[in-house]
Amino acid sequence: MAARPDLTLMAPAGPQGQGGLEAAIGRATDHLLRRQQADGHWVFELEADATIPAEYLMLCRFFGKRDPAREMRIGRYLRRIQAQEAATAGGGWPLFHGGPLDISCSVKAYFALRLVGDAPGAPHMLRARDAILRAGGAEKSNVFTRATLALFGHVPWHAVPVMPPEICLLPRWFPFHLSKVSYWARTVLVPLTVVMARRPQPLAETGVTLDELFVTPPGQVRRWPGGAHAAEPWRTLFGALDRVLQRTQHLFPAASRARAEAKAEAFVTERLNGEDGLGAIYPAMANAIWMYHCLGVPADDPRVVTAWAAVEKLVMDRPAEDTPRGERPAETYVQPCLSPIWDTALVAHALLETGDPRAEAAVTRGLSWLLDRQVTDVVGDWAEQRPGLPPGGWAFQYANPHYPDVDDTAVVVLALDRARKQLGDAGPGMARAIARATDWVVGMQSKGGGWGAFDADNTHHHLNSIPFADHGALLDPPTADVSGRCLAMLAQLGHGMDHAPTRQAVDYLLAEQEPDGSWYGRWGVNYVYGTWSAVTALNAAGLPPDHPAMRRAVAWLKARQNEDGGWGEDGFTYPRRGGTRADTDVVMGPSSASQTAWALLALMACGAVDDAATERGARWLLARQQADGSWPEEDYTGTGFPRVFYLRYHGYAQLFPLWALARLRTLKRGNSRHVPHGL
């Protein structure tokens, strides 16, 4: 006879037998409360791969900026990642923990170490060089890496597909228009077009060559790589157009070039976003600095000073610390962006789940901080598709008013609404914020019932086949995970199936379920994240546990549970040629804290509170909690761009396990096994 889960979960757990469910929830709550900032918000480190710190070092050296102590710490970080990932990356650098060598990331990291002063004959540099050559050499790098190498003279400019500044002048009816690509592509590409047209030289000699990384000398390479996702006939058509542009771009009239560059500069300056930066993402910020330099803007111009300040806010100096692997010296890396809105909203949900009065007081302060950051006075780029829609969303970062996103907005509204129901109505200010945000989210719904993150109907899929889009992420189409959050928001606010946007969202999510029962996760790794996002929303919308979609989701989750009781997944599960359907040989990964928590939250949303799989998953979390209340997690469970760019949210492993365990406790104690919340 199986032990009762509600009893066994209260048994001692963990390597030191540090108590059961109650103790784990208490420790995790204390850990999050200690992490709250003085003004009420939470923000955790957001770490990508080695690319961003390497690019930052290159940017500084291009302009002759030297900080030997910081360069030493960046070099230390890059060498540690190389050694840590040697088993799978073979001497190079991967895109995520436990991943294989990535050519582009490895070339940039190697280049950065050369700039720091590491000799090409040093053992770790020889290992990196050999790994890069075995993978085909630096000529296999992606477009953005080749553009960086061209800036330093390491590859010819014809290695980079042509994207002239004149694209800023194209009319909306043209097959390519800036409004037809994603916000991140827009903010990165506009300043970069000026840089690629002007082709500046470094202000200070680096004394570094990278010839040793090429199998074929770069001047002799005839076919630079493109994206495997590119579809015909677009691949051939756009490839032919690029070959024409390569030969004729120098013939463009000077007057139109001047107008185009002026429009690009105006675009960037309008969206410079103070010290939070263009688009509030590193690549766009760095390109803005290069663009101003190309246009002759002095280094002491306020625009340039502000752009540099935004970049510097992303630099993360880590002090020396003791780790399970021994002492780690001080390091420096660079975050791709900052995530305070997202972190604060998610922590609010986790702490509200505990019912702890101290946690509820902390949430009240956090939500007050969030209310002040709703974007109500800037009509952003999203209005190209939705003119006349009043603004009302939240961004991901501290400030990014031109680019709020519906995902953050929905999660904030869900937290605000739950808090006013659980803690008492906070007054008309909160009600107005929720109403305005809801109107904006509903207005951003795309055709077919789904939502993209930043734009509506951003579905011009042919543009992912242009040579410059070898990453396959030029667009922001509707996705199941973002749509799930928006549906969850509408359902929790009381909008039922008689509400057309709600009904359309339910239909969209049901249609997006994969044949195996999962949902694809665009912004988190991957099918576990997508499935959690979908089933929590469908539960809130009223689908019962015995609905076929919910039963198939439970079956999929249980079939993917690891033998140790947890769930895990890495970047390998993203389909190699794009799309949402898993490759036939897909294999899940080792268990991780955040993904195990997502699976538990999904199972509970599907009514499987008392299932043995839920019991085993909870015990996996209990056994791995650390003494300070946190969970260890080196895995990259966040996604920037599938197959191209992954994120390690340092807060995920701290907040999601608490959320899952606290919810399980609540449901075990109560008379109902139904999750009453949208998230």
mmCIF file of C-alpha atoms in Angstrom, residues 227 229 464 468-475 641-644:
data_model
loop_
_atom_site.group_PDB
_atom_site.id
_atom_site.type_symbol
_atom_site.label_atom_id
_atom_site.label_comp_id
_atom_site.label_asym_id
_atom_site.label_seq_id
_atom_site.Cartn_x
_atom_site.Cartn_y
_atom_site.Cartn_z
ATOM 1 C CA GLY A 227 20.416 29.502 -41.320
ATOM 2 C CA HIS A 229 15.646 27.170 -41.089
ATOM 3 C CA ASN A 464 13.356 34.792 -41.372
ATOM 4 C CA PHE A 468 20.970 38.389 -42.165
ATOM 5 C CA ALA A 469 18.437 36.298 -40.193
ATOM 6 C CA ASP A 470 20.594 33.197 -39.874
ATOM 7 C CA HIS A 471 19.503 33.003 -36.215
ATOM 8 C CA GLY A 472 15.885 32.498 -37.315
ATOM 9 C CA ALA A 473 14.563 34.890 -34.678
ATOM 10 C CA LEU A 474 13.805 38.068 -36.581
ATOM 11 C CA LEU A 475 10.106 37.913 -35.689
ATOM 12 C CA PHE A 641 16.242 32.786 -28.970
ATOM 13 C CA PRO A 642 15.711 29.037 -29.469
ATOM 14 C CA ARG A 643 18.863 27.277 -30.663
ATOM 15 C CA VAL A 644 20.820 30.552 -30.523
#
